Coordinates of C-alpha atoms in Angstrom, one line a residue:
Chain A
M1 CA 126.5 187.5 100.8
I2 CA 124.6 188.8 97.8
L3 CA 122.2 186.8 95.8
R4 CA 121.9 188.3 92.3
A5 CA 119.3 187.6 89.7
D6 CA 120.1 189.3 86.4
R7 CA 117.4 189.6 83.7
L8 CA 116.0 186.2 84.6
T9 CA 113.5 184.9 82.1
K10 CA 111.5 181.8 81.6
Q11 CA 109.4 181.2 78.5
Y12 CA 107.2 178.2 77.9
R13 CA 106.4 178.1 74.2
N14 CA 104.1 181.1 73.7
R15 CA 103.9 182.1 77.4
I16 CA 106.4 184.1 79.4
A17 CA 106.3 182.9 83.0
V18 CA 109.1 185.2 84.2
D19 CA 110.1 188.2 82.3
R20 CA 113.5 189.8 82.7
V21 CA 113.5 189.9 86.5
S22 CA 116.6 191.4 88.1
F23 CA 117.3 192.0 91.8
E24 CA 119.9 191.7 94.5
L25 CA 119.2 190.2 97.9
K26 CA 121.2 190.5 101.1
E27 CA 120.8 188.9 104.5
G28 CA 117.3 189.5 105.7
V29 CA 113.8 188.4 105.0
T30 CA 112.2 189.2 101.6
G31 CA 108.5 188.5 101.1
L32 CA 107.4 187.7 97.5
L33 CA 103.8 188.6 96.9
G34 CA 101.7 187.9 93.8
A35 CA 98.5 186.4 92.6
N36 CA 98.3 182.8 91.3
G37 CA 100.2 182.5 88.0
A38 CA 102.2 185.6 88.7
G39 CA 105.5 183.6 88.2
K40 CA 106.6 183.4 91.9
T41 CA 107.1 179.6 91.9
T42 CA 108.9 179.7 88.5
L43 CA 111.2 182.4 89.8
M44 CA 112.0 180.5 92.9
R45 CA 112.7 177.3 91.0
M46 CA 115.1 179.1 88.9
L47 CA 116.8 180.6 92.0
T48 CA 117.2 177.0 93.3
G49 CA 118.6 175.7 90.0
V50 CA 116.0 173.0 89.6
L51 CA 114.6 174.8 86.5
D52 CA 116.9 176.2 83.8
P53 CA 116.1 179.8 82.8
T54 CA 115.5 180.7 79.2
G55 CA 117.7 183.7 79.7
G56 CA 119.5 185.5 82.5
E57 CA 121.7 184.4 85.3
V58 CA 121.6 183.7 89.0
A59 CA 124.7 183.7 91.3
A60 CA 125.5 184.1 95.0
D61 CA 128.7 186.0 95.5
G62 CA 129.7 185.1 92.0
I63 CA 129.0 181.4 92.6
P64 CA 126.7 180.3 89.7
V65 CA 123.4 178.6 90.4
A66 CA 124.3 175.4 88.6
S67 CA 127.4 174.7 90.8
E68 CA 127.5 172.3 93.7
A69 CA 129.0 175.1 95.8
Y70 CA 125.8 177.1 95.3
R71 CA 123.6 174.2 96.2
A72 CA 125.6 173.8 99.4
L73 CA 124.5 177.2 100.4
L74 CA 120.8 176.5 99.6
G75 CA 117.8 175.4 101.6
Y76 CA 114.5 175.0 99.6
L77 CA 111.0 174.2 100.6
P78 CA 108.9 173.8 97.4
Q79 CA 105.2 174.5 97.3
D80 CA 103.1 171.3 97.6
F81 CA 106.2 169.1 98.0
G82 CA 106.2 165.3 98.3
Y83 CA 107.6 162.8 100.8
Y84 CA 108.7 159.2 101.1
P85 CA 105.8 157.4 102.7
E86 CA 108.0 154.6 103.9
F87 CA 110.3 157.0 105.9
T88 CA 109.8 158.2 109.4
V89 CA 110.1 161.9 110.1
W90 CA 113.5 161.3 111.5
D91 CA 114.6 159.4 108.3
F92 CA 113.1 162.1 106.1
V93 CA 115.2 164.9 107.7
M94 CA 118.3 162.6 108.0
Y95 CA 118.1 161.7 104.3
F96 CA 118.2 165.3 103.2
A97 CA 121.0 165.9 105.7
A98 CA 123.0 163.2 103.9
L99 CA 122.1 164.6 100.5
K100 CA 123.4 168.0 101.7
G101 CA 126.7 166.4 102.7
L102 CA 126.4 166.5 106.5
D103 CA 128.4 163.9 108.4
R104 CA 126.3 161.6 110.6
P105 CA 127.0 163.1 114.0
T106 CA 126.2 166.6 112.7
A107 CA 123.2 165.4 110.9
R108 CA 121.9 163.8 114.0
R109 CA 122.5 166.9 116.1
R110 CA 120.9 169.2 113.5
T111 CA 117.9 166.9 113.0
E112 CA 117.2 166.6 116.7
A113 CA 117.4 170.4 117.2
L114 CA 115.3 171.1 114.2
L115 CA 112.6 168.6 115.0
D116 CA 112.4 170.2 118.4
R117 CA 112.2 173.7 116.8
V118 CA 109.3 172.7 114.5
G119 CA 107.6 170.8 117.3
L120 CA 108.0 167.3 115.8
T121 CA 110.2 165.7 118.4
D122 CA 107.3 163.4 119.6
A123 CA 106.5 162.5 116.0
A124 CA 110.1 161.7 115.0
G125 CA 109.4 157.9 114.8
R126 CA 106.1 158.3 112.9
R127 CA 105.9 157.4 109.3
M128 CA 105.5 160.5 107.0
K129 CA 102.3 159.1 105.5
T130 CA 100.6 159.2 108.9
L131 CA 101.2 162.9 109.5
S132 CA 98.7 165.7 109.1
G133 CA 99.2 168.3 106.4
G134 CA 100.6 170.8 108.9
M135 CA 103.0 168.3 110.4
R136 CA 104.3 167.4 106.9
Q137 CA 104.8 171.1 106.2
R138 CA 106.9 171.3 109.4
A139 CA 108.9 168.3 108.4
G140 CA 109.5 170.0 105.0
I141 CA 110.7 173.1 106.8
A142 CA 113.1 171.0 108.9
Q143 CA 114.7 169.5 105.8
A144 CA 115.1 172.9 104.2
L145 CA 117.0 174.1 107.3
V146 CA 119.1 171.0 108.1
N147 CA 122.2 172.3 106.4
D148 CA 121.9 175.7 108.1
P149 CA 121.6 177.4 104.7
R150 CA 122.9 180.9 103.8
I151 CA 120.1 181.2 101.1
L152 CA 116.7 179.9 102.1
I153 CA 113.9 179.8 99.6
L154 CA 110.5 179.0 100.9
D155 CA 107.5 178.7 98.5
E156 CA 104.3 179.2 100.4
P157 CA 105.8 177.9 103.6
T158 CA 102.8 178.8 105.8
A159 CA 100.3 176.9 103.7
G160 CA 98.6 174.3 105.8
L161 CA 99.8 175.6 109.1
D162 CA 97.3 176.4 111.8
P163 CA 97.4 180.0 113.3
G164 CA 99.7 179.0 116.2
E165 CA 102.1 177.2 114.0
R166 CA 102.1 180.2 111.6
V167 CA 103.1 182.6 114.4
R168 CA 105.9 180.2 115.5
F169 CA 107.1 179.8 111.9
R170 CA 107.1 183.6 111.3
N171 CA 109.4 183.9 114.4
L172 CA 111.6 181.2 113.0
I173 CA 111.9 182.9 109.6
R174 CA 112.7 186.3 111.3
E175 CA 115.5 184.6 113.3
L176 CA 116.9 182.9 110.2
G177 CA 116.9 186.2 108.4
R178 CA 119.5 187.6 110.7
H179 CA 122.3 185.7 109.1
S180 CA 120.7 184.3 105.9
I181 CA 119.1 185.5 102.8
V182 CA 115.5 184.4 103.2
L183 CA 113.0 184.7 100.3
F184 CA 109.5 183.4 100.9
S185 CA 106.5 183.6 98.8
T186 CA 102.9 183.8 100.1
H187 CA 99.4 184.9 99.4
I188 CA 99.0 186.0 102.9
V189 CA 99.9 189.6 103.1
S190 CA 99.9 189.8 106.9
D191 CA 102.7 187.2 107.0
V192 CA 104.9 189.5 104.9
E193 CA 103.9 192.5 106.9
H194 CA 105.0 190.9 110.1
I195 CA 108.4 189.6 109.2
A196 CA 109.7 190.8 105.8
D197 CA 112.4 193.4 105.8
Q198 CA 111.6 194.0 102.2
V199 CA 108.8 193.1 99.8
M200 CA 108.8 192.1 96.1
M201 CA 105.6 192.0 94.2
M202 CA 105.1 190.1 90.9
N203 CA 102.4 190.3 88.4
A204 CA 102.3 188.5 85.0
G205 CA 105.9 187.4 85.3
R206 CA 107.3 190.8 86.0
L207 CA 108.6 192.4 89.2
I208 CA 106.2 195.3 89.6
W209 CA 107.3 196.6 93.0
R210 CA 110.3 196.1 95.3
G211 CA 111.2 197.9 98.5
R212 CA 111.1 198.2 102.2
W213 CA 107.7 198.4 103.9
D214 CA 107.0 199.7 107.4
E215 CA 104.0 200.7 109.3
S216 CA 104.4 204.4 108.4
D217 CA 103.8 203.4 104.7
G218 CA 100.2 202.4 105.7
S219 CA 98.6 199.0 105.1
L220 CA 100.5 196.6 102.8
E221 CA 97.2 194.8 102.2
D222 CA 95.6 198.0 100.9
F223 CA 98.6 198.6 98.6
Y224 CA 98.5 194.9 97.5
M225 CA 94.8 195.2 96.6
K226 CA 95.4 198.4 94.6
A227 CA 98.3 196.8 92.8
F228 CA 96.6 193.6 91.9
G229 CA 93.0 194.5 91.7
E230 CA 89.9 192.8 93.0
D231 CA 90.9 189.2 92.1
A232 CA 94.0 189.3 94.2
A233 CA 92.0 190.9 97.0
H234 CA 89.5 188.0 96.9
E235 CA 92.4 185.5 96.9
A236 CA 94.0 187.2 99.8
V237 CA 90.8 187.1 101.8
F238 CA 90.2 183.4 100.9
D239 CA 93.8 182.5 101.9
A240 CA 93.6 184.4 105.1
V241 CA 90.5 182.4 106.2
G242 CA 92.1 179.2 104.9
L243 CA 89.9 178.5 101.9
Chain B
M1 CA 132.4 157.7 100.8
K2 CA 130.7 157.9 104.2
R3 CA 127.9 159.9 102.6
F4 CA 127.7 157.3 99.9
S5 CA 127.0 154.5 102.4
T6 CA 124.6 156.6 104.4
L7 CA 122.6 157.5 101.2
L8 CA 122.8 153.8 100.1
G9 CA 121.1 152.8 103.3
F10 CA 118.3 155.2 102.7
E11 CA 117.9 154.2 99.1
L12 CA 117.8 150.5 100.0
K13 CA 115.2 151.4 102.6
K14 CA 113.1 153.1 100.0
I15 CA 113.1 150.0 97.8
A16 CA 112.8 147.4 100.6
R17 CA 109.9 149.3 102.2
G18 CA 107.9 149.6 99.0
R19 CA 104.8 147.5 99.6
V20 CA 104.3 146.4 96.0
A21 CA 108.0 145.4 95.6
V22 CA 108.1 143.3 98.8
A23 CA 104.7 141.8 98.4
S24 CA 105.4 140.7 94.8
L25 CA 108.8 139.3 95.8
A26 CA 107.3 137.4 98.7
L27 CA 104.4 136.0 96.6
C28 CA 106.7 134.9 93.8
A29 CA 109.2 133.3 96.1
A30 CA 106.5 131.5 98.1
L31 CA 104.8 130.3 94.9
L32 CA 108.1 129.0 93.4
F33 CA 109.0 127.3 96.6
A34 CA 105.5 125.6 96.9
L35 CA 105.4 124.5 93.2
T36 CA 108.9 123.1 93.4
L37 CA 108.2 121.4 96.6
I38 CA 105.0 119.8 95.3
S39 CA 106.7 118.6 92.1
E40 CA 109.6 117.3 94.1
M41 CA 107.3 115.4 96.5
V42 CA 105.4 113.9 93.5
A43 CA 108.6 112.9 91.7
R44 CA 110.6 111.9 94.7
P45 CA 110.2 108.1 94.6
E46 CA 112.0 108.2 91.3
G47 CA 115.2 108.7 92.9
R48 CA 114.9 106.3 95.8
G49 CA 117.9 104.1 95.9
A50 CA 119.6 106.0 93.0
R51 CA 122.5 106.9 95.4
T52 CA 123.5 103.2 95.6
L53 CA 124.8 103.5 92.0
T54 CA 126.9 106.6 92.7
G55 CA 130.6 106.2 91.8
R56 CA 130.1 103.3 89.4
A57 CA 131.5 103.6 85.8
V58 CA 128.8 103.7 83.1
D59 CA 130.4 100.6 81.4
D60 CA 129.0 97.4 79.9
G61 CA 128.3 95.9 83.4
F62 CA 126.4 99.0 84.5
V63 CA 124.5 99.2 81.3
A64 CA 123.6 95.5 81.5
E65 CA 122.1 96.0 84.9
V66 CA 120.0 98.9 83.7
A67 CA 119.0 96.8 80.6
D68 CA 117.9 94.0 82.9
A69 CA 115.7 96.3 85.0
A70 CA 114.3 97.8 81.8
A71 CA 113.6 94.3 80.3
R72 CA 111.7 93.3 83.5
A73 CA 109.7 96.5 83.4
G74 CA 109.0 96.4 79.7
G75 CA 111.2 99.3 78.5
L76 CA 113.5 102.1 79.6
T77 CA 110.8 104.5 80.4
A78 CA 108.8 101.8 82.2
V79 CA 111.4 101.3 85.0
P80 CA 109.4 101.9 88.2
P81 CA 110.3 105.1 90.2
E82 CA 111.2 103.0 93.2
S83 CA 113.9 101.1 91.3
P84 CA 117.5 102.3 91.9
Y85 CA 117.9 102.1 88.1
C86 CA 115.0 104.5 87.3
Q87 CA 117.1 107.6 87.0
A88 CA 119.9 105.9 85.0
A89 CA 117.3 104.3 82.7
R90 CA 115.7 107.6 81.8
W91 CA 119.1 109.2 81.2
M92 CA 120.0 106.4 78.9
N93 CA 116.8 106.7 77.1
R94 CA 117.6 110.4 76.4
M95 CA 121.1 109.4 75.2
L96 CA 119.8 106.8 72.8
G97 CA 116.5 108.0 71.7
N98 CA 116.8 111.8 71.6
S99 CA 116.3 113.5 68.2
V100 CA 118.2 116.6 67.3
S101 CA 115.2 118.7 68.5
I102 CA 116.2 117.4 72.0
A103 CA 112.6 116.8 72.9
D104 CA 112.4 113.8 75.2
V105 CA 111.1 110.9 73.1
S106 CA 108.1 109.0 74.5
G107 CA 108.9 105.9 72.5
D108 CA 111.1 103.3 74.1
V109 CA 114.4 101.7 73.0
A110 CA 114.7 97.9 72.9
P111 CA 116.7 96.8 76.0
D112 CA 118.9 94.4 73.9
M113 CA 120.4 97.5 72.1
L114 CA 121.8 98.5 75.4
T115 CA 125.6 98.3 75.6
A116 CA 128.0 100.9 76.7
G117 CA 129.4 101.1 73.2
A118 CA 125.9 101.7 71.7
L119 CA 125.2 104.3 74.3
Y120 CA 128.3 106.4 73.6
A121 CA 128.0 105.8 69.9
A122 CA 124.4 107.0 69.9
R123 CA 125.5 110.2 71.7
D124 CA 128.3 110.8 69.3
G125 CA 125.8 110.4 66.4
V126 CA 123.4 112.9 67.9
M127 CA 126.2 115.4 68.5
E128 CA 127.3 115.1 64.8
T129 CA 123.6 115.7 63.7
L130 CA 123.4 118.6 66.1
Y131 CA 126.6 120.1 64.6
D132 CA 125.1 119.7 61.1
T133 CA 121.8 121.3 62.1
F134 CA 123.6 124.3 63.6
G135 CA 125.9 124.5 60.5
L136 CA 129.1 124.3 62.4
R137 CA 132.3 124.9 60.4
Q138 CA 135.1 122.3 60.5
D139 CA 137.3 124.4 62.8
E140 CA 134.4 124.7 65.2
R141 CA 133.9 120.9 65.1
D142 CA 137.6 120.4 65.8
W143 CA 137.5 122.9 68.7
W144 CA 134.6 120.9 70.3
A145 CA 136.3 117.6 69.5
A146 CA 139.3 118.7 71.5
R147 CA 137.0 119.5 74.4
E148 CA 135.3 116.1 74.0
R149 CA 138.6 114.3 74.3
R150 CA 138.9 115.8 77.8
I151 CA 135.7 114.2 79.0
E152 CA 136.6 110.9 80.5
R153 CA 134.8 107.7 79.3
P154 CA 133.2 105.7 80.7
Y155 CA 131.3 108.4 82.7
V156 CA 131.1 107.8 86.4
W157 CA 127.6 107.7 87.5
A158 CA 126.5 110.3 90.1
D159 CA 123.1 111.1 91.7
S160 CA 122.6 114.4 89.9
R161 CA 118.9 114.8 90.5
A162 CA 119.1 118.1 92.4
A163 CA 121.6 119.6 90.0
G164 CA 119.4 118.6 87.0
A165 CA 116.3 119.9 88.6
I166 CA 117.9 123.3 89.4
K167 CA 119.2 123.5 85.9
A168 CA 115.8 122.7 84.4
D169 CA 114.1 125.4 86.5
S170 CA 116.6 128.1 85.8
S171 CA 114.9 129.6 82.7
A172 CA 111.6 129.9 84.5
V173 CA 113.4 131.5 87.5
T174 CA 115.2 133.9 85.2
A175 CA 112.0 134.9 83.4
L176 CA 110.3 135.5 86.8
M177 CA 113.2 137.5 88.1
C178 CA 113.2 139.8 85.0
L179 CA 109.4 140.4 85.5
L180 CA 109.9 141.1 89.2
M181 CA 112.7 143.5 88.5
G182 CA 110.4 145.4 86.3
V183 CA 108.0 145.8 89.2
C184 CA 110.6 146.5 92.0
L185 CA 113.0 148.9 90.3
A186 CA 110.8 150.7 87.8
G187 CA 110.4 153.6 90.3
T188 CA 114.0 153.9 91.3
Y189 CA 114.4 157.2 89.4
A190 CA 110.9 157.8 88.2
D191 CA 109.2 157.9 91.6
E192 CA 111.0 161.1 92.7
R193 CA 109.0 163.0 90.1
R194 CA 105.8 161.2 90.9
R195 CA 106.1 161.9 94.6
R196 CA 107.1 165.5 93.9
T197 CA 110.4 165.1 95.9
D198 CA 112.5 165.8 92.8
A199 CA 112.9 169.5 93.4
M200 CA 114.2 169.1 97.0
V201 CA 116.5 166.3 95.9
L202 CA 117.9 168.1 92.8
C203 CA 118.8 171.3 94.7
A204 CA 120.8 169.4 97.3
P205 CA 124.6 169.3 96.8
H206 CA 124.7 165.5 96.4
G207 CA 121.3 165.3 94.7
R208 CA 122.8 165.8 91.3
G209 CA 126.2 164.3 91.8
V210 CA 126.5 161.1 93.7
L211 CA 122.9 160.3 94.2
W212 CA 122.4 158.6 90.8
K213 CA 125.3 156.3 91.5
V214 CA 123.9 155.5 94.9
K215 CA 120.5 154.7 93.5
F216 CA 122.1 152.6 90.8
C217 CA 124.1 150.7 93.4
A218 CA 121.1 150.2 95.6
G219 CA 119.1 148.9 92.6
E220 CA 121.8 146.4 91.7
I221 CA 122.1 145.2 95.3
W222 CA 118.3 144.7 95.3
A223 CA 118.5 143.0 91.9
L224 CA 121.0 140.5 93.3
A225 CA 118.8 140.0 96.4
V226 CA 115.7 139.4 94.4
G227 CA 117.6 137.0 92.1
T228 CA 119.1 135.1 95.1
A229 CA 115.7 134.9 96.8
L230 CA 114.0 133.5 93.8
L231 CA 116.8 131.0 93.0
A232 CA 116.8 129.9 96.6
A233 CA 113.1 129.4 96.6
A234 CA 113.3 127.2 93.5
A235 CA 116.4 125.3 94.4
L236 CA 115.9 124.7 98.2
P237 CA 113.2 122.0 97.8
H238 CA 115.4 120.1 95.4
I239 CA 118.5 120.4 97.7
L240 CA 116.6 119.7 100.9
L241 CA 114.9 116.5 99.6
N242 CA 117.7 115.1 97.4
G243 CA 120.8 116.7 98.7
L244 CA 123.2 118.5 96.4
R245 CA 125.2 115.4 95.4
G246 CA 127.2 114.3 92.4
L247 CA 128.9 117.6 91.9
D248 CA 132.1 116.0 90.7
G249 CA 130.1 113.9 88.1
A250 CA 130.4 114.7 84.4
W251 CA 128.0 117.5 83.1
Q252 CA 126.8 115.1 80.5
L253 CA 124.8 113.3 83.2
V254 CA 122.7 116.4 83.4
T255 CA 122.9 117.6 79.8
P256 CA 123.9 114.6 77.6
F257 CA 124.4 116.6 74.4
S258 CA 126.8 119.2 75.8
A259 CA 130.5 119.0 75.0
Y260 CA 131.6 121.2 77.9
P261 CA 134.4 119.2 79.6
H262 CA 133.5 120.3 83.2
G263 CA 131.9 118.6 86.2
I264 CA 128.4 119.2 87.4
G265 CA 129.6 121.5 90.2
T266 CA 131.7 123.7 87.9
M267 CA 128.9 124.0 85.4
L268 CA 126.4 125.0 88.1
L269 CA 128.8 127.6 89.3
I270 CA 129.2 128.9 85.7
Y271 CA 125.4 129.1 85.4
L272 CA 125.2 130.8 88.8
A273 CA 127.7 133.4 87.8
L274 CA 125.8 133.9 84.5
Y275 CA 122.5 134.2 86.4
G276 CA 124.1 136.9 88.7
L277 CA 125.2 138.8 85.6
I278 CA 121.6 138.6 84.2
C279 CA 120.3 140.0 87.5
L280 CA 122.7 142.9 87.3
L281 CA 121.9 143.5 83.6
T282 CA 118.1 143.4 84.1
G283 CA 118.4 145.7 87.1
A284 CA 120.5 148.1 85.0
A285 CA 118.1 148.0 82.1
V286 CA 115.1 148.7 84.3
M287 CA 116.9 151.6 86.0
A288 CA 118.0 153.1 82.7
L289 CA 114.4 153.0 81.4
S290 CA 113.3 154.5 84.7
V291 CA 115.5 157.5 84.4
W292 CA 114.8 158.2 80.8
L293 CA 111.1 157.6 80.7
Q294 CA 110.3 159.0 84.2
N295 CA 107.2 156.7 84.3
A296 CA 107.3 153.6 86.4
M297 CA 104.2 152.0 84.8
A298 CA 105.7 152.4 81.3
V299 CA 108.9 150.8 82.5
T300 CA 107.1 147.8 84.0
G301 CA 105.1 147.4 80.7
I302 CA 108.2 147.5 78.6
V303 CA 110.0 144.9 80.7
G304 CA 106.9 142.7 80.6
A305 CA 106.8 143.0 76.8
M306 CA 110.6 142.2 76.5
V307 CA 110.3 139.1 78.7
T308 CA 107.3 137.9 76.6
A309 CA 109.2 138.5 73.4
D310 CA 112.3 136.6 74.8
L311 CA 110.1 133.7 75.6
F312 CA 108.2 133.4 72.4
I313 CA 110.2 134.8 69.5
S314 CA 111.9 132.1 67.5
V315 CA 114.6 132.4 64.9
P316 CA 115.6 129.4 62.6
A317 CA 119.1 128.1 63.1
R318 CA 120.0 128.6 59.4
L319 CA 120.0 132.4 60.0
R320 CA 123.2 131.9 61.9
V321 CA 124.0 135.5 63.1
L322 CA 120.4 136.3 64.0
S323 CA 119.8 133.1 65.7
Q324 CA 123.1 133.2 67.6
M325 CA 122.1 136.7 68.8
R326 CA 118.7 135.4 69.8
Y327 CA 120.3 132.6 71.9
L328 CA 122.4 135.1 73.8
T329 CA 119.4 136.8 75.4
P330 CA 119.1 136.2 79.1
I331 CA 116.1 133.8 79.2
Q332 CA 117.2 131.9 76.1
I333 CA 120.7 131.3 77.3
M334 CA 119.2 129.5 80.3
I335 CA 116.7 127.5 78.2
N336 CA 119.2 126.9 75.4
S337 CA 121.7 125.5 77.7
A338 CA 119.6 122.4 78.1
M339 CA 120.7 121.4 74.7
T340 CA 123.8 123.6 74.4
D341 CA 124.2 125.8 71.4
P342 CA 127.5 124.6 70.0
R343 CA 128.1 127.6 67.7
L344 CA 131.2 129.5 68.7
I345 CA 131.9 133.2 68.4
L346 CA 135.2 134.5 67.1
L347 CA 136.4 137.2 69.3
F348 CA 139.8 138.9 68.8
G349 CA 141.0 135.8 66.9
R350 CA 139.9 133.3 69.6
Y351 CA 136.8 131.2 69.8
V352 CA 134.6 131.7 72.7
T353 CA 131.6 129.6 73.7
P354 CA 128.0 131.1 73.9
L355 CA 128.3 131.0 77.7
Q356 CA 131.5 133.0 77.7
A357 CA 130.2 135.4 75.0
A358 CA 127.0 135.9 77.0
A359 CA 128.9 136.7 80.2
M360 CA 131.1 139.3 78.4
L361 CA 128.1 140.7 76.6
Y362 CA 126.0 141.1 79.8
A363 CA 128.9 142.7 81.7
A364 CA 129.6 145.2 78.9
A365 CA 125.8 146.0 78.5
T366 CA 125.5 146.6 82.2
M367 CA 128.4 149.0 82.1
A368 CA 126.9 150.8 79.1
L369 CA 123.5 151.0 80.8
Y370 CA 125.2 152.5 83.9
W371 CA 126.7 155.2 81.7
L372 CA 123.4 155.8 80.0
T373 CA 121.7 156.1 83.4
G374 CA 124.2 158.8 84.4
I375 CA 123.6 160.8 81.2
G376 CA 119.8 160.5 81.7
Y377 CA 120.0 161.6 85.3
K378 CA 122.2 164.6 84.6
R379 CA 119.6 165.8 82.1
L380 CA 116.9 165.7 84.7
R381 CA 115.1 168.8 85.7
A382 CA 112.4 169.0 88.3
G383 CA 108.9 168.2 86.9

């Protein structure tokens, strides 16, 4: 499968949030790096179809982003997402399973497996509002994966996770990247370094660098600091220590 | 279809587990029940023994007995509550003494005027004045005259206290139901954005397609549930303490100046159906506002303002079209029915009564709002 973005642009009145971004993604993990306001979230929202672009197109194997067929391929974890306080964790994942068209037995099976995978089996009966931030994040990850998506878009998925959870989640993403297109954004350069097959860097709405990164290329963090300057470096440090 | 029912269950759960919605419903229902029960307990002696008269024709003999009781008490409104004639005396007082404004008169009618002929003649006189006041055309008068001829005279007395009380409370229940709907359903579509769940929902395959219909359906089910709960809370004390009797009696025992030729039971069913349609219409209106405004507080405010306007705005009867439209609004049709607006509406060459017109109007408006909700939802983008 190929996810293609062609000259994708989003303009808000006098500000261009995403400026003619084009790329093609295949199965594997792609890390999207960029400072705050670089346009990562706007780009991801256009890739999921929840935000209409001002210009350009998105399609997966020719299936346009606005179609139901495209949404059937999609899993999305937004940054700072909400929840239904009256739902239990089980209800929350089952609800999205129903929204994604899974029949009840499949939804049950998938929910059970995913809650186990994200370590929420014991919390399945707990109301969403009683969960910690990290547990909510894991429930969000479970809903994104419930339809076994071919395209998985994760906006800051490791935010709020403790170090142990982050390691576990990185492994999960790496595994998913074997058969799906995974695009995840983060401030944490080490997350990208550990699991991404390729890296995209955005600045001021533009894609400024895209390619494969391996250890022989040196430190991605050094490269990132050079590319984005001191501000981004400070942000990266703050994010890494959880501030 | 299977997914529809699964999603419907979740959407109902979202509404039913909303603390504000459930707490306000419980509070309103409890308050209605308590108030009705208290008023019923206070007024209860009025009906003691009234059942002994059930089945008797309201003829000269019957009227003479009521007149005797009134003479002993010193007037029709002075008949003591424990007398079996109390309810009949008050009803006759309304028949004889009511003005066209239909406000119950406090002044009494001399008992020696009381004959069956005088009673029915007084009612006919009031009906004519009512028709003049509403500016009825001759063909409308003929239409009603034909219905009048189907009402058997003399009326057969029936203990209609519960039916009358339910009817009298219906406008207050309707107003409360509308307000409550503004609280319970205002967030149906707007809350997804407030909770920041909209992006996850809208990128799911059924999030754009079937979900708005599921939400609408869940909202309408909830609307009917709220309506039923409030009506039950208001009606149960009357039914439990008086029994729902006299359903085969003439509607004129409850609403003397109505020309509908139906029994009490039939008219109660008609009003019940109309009330159900009002519940659906109100639910649909609140949900349409919710999807278009995307702000639950604003929706609740607008619904409150609309209910207040419906309660207090008045249009003189001489402005026929405007005032007819005014009487077709949900709360007014329930209030108005106590005196019965006799103005007919010409539809496809046939006359329909205000009650029939309101039912058709509410059903059509609900369908239009369903369609508008769909358009609004399809235009939604994540916030």
